[in-house]
Amino acid sequence: MPVIDTQHDLDTRTLTITAEFDAPVQRIWRIYADPRQLEKIWGPPTYPATVVEHDLTPGGRVHYFMTSPEGEKFAGYWKVTAVDEPRSFSFEDGFADLDFNPNPDLPVSRNVYTFTEHEGRTRVTYVSTFETAEGLQKVLEMGIVEGATGAINQIDDLLAS
C-alpha cells in the first residue's frame, strides 16, 4: 500500500499523509496534472470522482464531484495557488454545491502536495491545513483519513494499468 503514514494535529490544524510509489516523480505528477488520471484516484474506491474542469496553474480551478454507491453526487473545488512542476503544487480544497459554488457550512483546507525522489521511488507528502481545529475535527469525523487513504492507494492500480 502506498500510504505509509497519516498524522493529524488539532493544535496546528493539519492533516499530513505520506505515501511512496514505485514510479518516477514525473509519472506521479502526471496523475494530478491530467484530469482523466486524476479522476481515477481522487475519490475513494466507492465514491469515484468526475473532473469537469481542470486548470492546474496558479489562479486556476479544478471542479469535481464524487458519486456515492447510491448515485448521490458530492461536489468540490480546488483553487490553485502555486505550481512548481513536478515538485509541488498548492491549492485550497472546499466543498461545493452541484454548480460548484463554495459551501460556506463546510471547512476549506489549504493544501501542499510535495513530490520527491526517495531511494528510487517517489515520496509524496500531502499536507492539509484547516482554518480551525473544529474544521479539521469535522472532516476527521466525516472519514477523511480513510477516504484519502483509499483514494491514494488506488495509484498503484493506475500505475500497473
CSV table of C-alpha atoms in Angstrom, one decimal, residues 69-139:
chain,number,residue,atom,x,y,z
A,69,PRO,CA,-22.8,4.0,-4.5
A,70,GLU,CA,-26.4,5.2,-4.3
A,71,GLY,CA,-25.8,7.8,-7.1
A,72,GLU,CA,-25.7,10.9,-4.9
A,73,LYS,CA,-23.2,13.5,-6.1
A,74,PHE,CA,-20.9,15.5,-3.8
A,75,ALA,CA,-19.1,18.4,-5.4
A,76,GLY,CA,-15.9,20.1,-4.5
A,77,TYR,CA,-13.3,22.5,-5.9
A,78,TRP,CA,-9.7,23.4,-5.9
A,79,LYS,CA,-8.4,27.0,-6.2
A,80,VAL,CA,-4.8,26.5,-7.3
A,81,THR,CA,-2.4,28.9,-5.6
A,82,ALA,CA,1.0,27.7,-6.7
A,83,VAL,CA,2.6,25.2,-9.0
A,84,ASP,CA,6.3,24.1,-9.2
A,85,GLU,CA,6.2,21.3,-11.7
A,86,PRO,CA,7.0,18.5,-10.9
A,87,ARG,CA,8.0,19.2,-7.3
A,88,SER,CA,4.8,20.6,-5.7
A,89,PHE,CA,1.5,22.4,-6.0
A,90,SER,CA,-0.7,24.2,-3.6
A,91,PHE,CA,-4.4,24.7,-3.6
A,92,GLU,CA,-7.5,25.4,-1.5
A,93,ASP,CA,-9.9,22.5,-1.4
A,94,GLY,CA,-13.5,23.0,-0.5
A,95,PHE,CA,-16.9,21.5,-0.6
A,96,ALA,CA,-19.4,23.0,-3.1
A,97,ASP,CA,-23.0,22.7,-4.4
A,98,LEU,CA,-23.5,21.0,-7.7
A,99,ASP,CA,-23.0,24.3,-9.5
A,100,PHE,CA,-19.5,24.4,-7.8
A,101,ASN,CA,-20.4,27.4,-5.6
A,102,PRO,CA,-18.4,27.0,-2.3
A,103,ASN,CA,-20.4,25.6,0.6
A,104,PRO,CA,-19.7,28.0,3.5
A,105,ASP,CA,-21.0,25.5,6.1
A,106,LEU,CA,-18.1,23.1,5.5
A,107,PRO,CA,-14.4,23.6,6.0
A,108,VAL,CA,-11.9,24.7,3.4
A,109,SER,CA,-8.3,23.3,3.6
A,110,ARG,CA,-5.1,24.8,2.3
A,111,ASN,CA,-3.1,22.0,0.7
A,112,VAL,CA,0.5,21.5,-0.3
A,113,TYR,CA,1.4,18.3,-2.2
A,114,THR,CA,5.2,17.7,-2.5
A,115,PHE,CA,6.8,15.1,-4.8
A,116,THR,CA,10.4,14.0,-4.1
A,117,GLU,CA,12.6,11.2,-5.2
A,118,HIS,CA,13.4,8.8,-2.3
A,119,GLU,CA,15.6,5.8,-2.8
A,120,GLY,CA,14.5,5.3,-6.4
A,121,ARG,CA,10.8,5.8,-5.6
A,122,THR,CA,8.6,8.8,-5.3
A,123,ARG,CA,7.5,10.0,-1.9
A,124,VAL,CA,4.5,12.3,-1.8
A,125,THR,CA,3.7,14.4,1.2
A,126,TYR,CA,0.1,15.6,1.3
A,127,VAL,CA,-0.4,18.4,3.9
A,128,SER,CA,-3.8,19.9,4.6
A,129,THR,CA,-4.2,22.9,6.9
A,130,PHE,CA,-7.6,24.0,8.2
A,131,GLU,CA,-8.6,27.4,9.4
A,132,THR,CA,-9.9,26.0,12.7
A,133,ALA,CA,-9.4,22.8,14.8
A,134,GLU,CA,-13.2,22.4,14.6
A,135,GLY,CA,-12.9,22.3,10.8
A,136,LEU,CA,-10.3,19.6,10.9
A,137,GLN,CA,-12.3,17.7,13.5
A,138,LYS,CA,-15.3,17.8,11.3
A,139,VAL,CA,-13.6,16.3,8.3
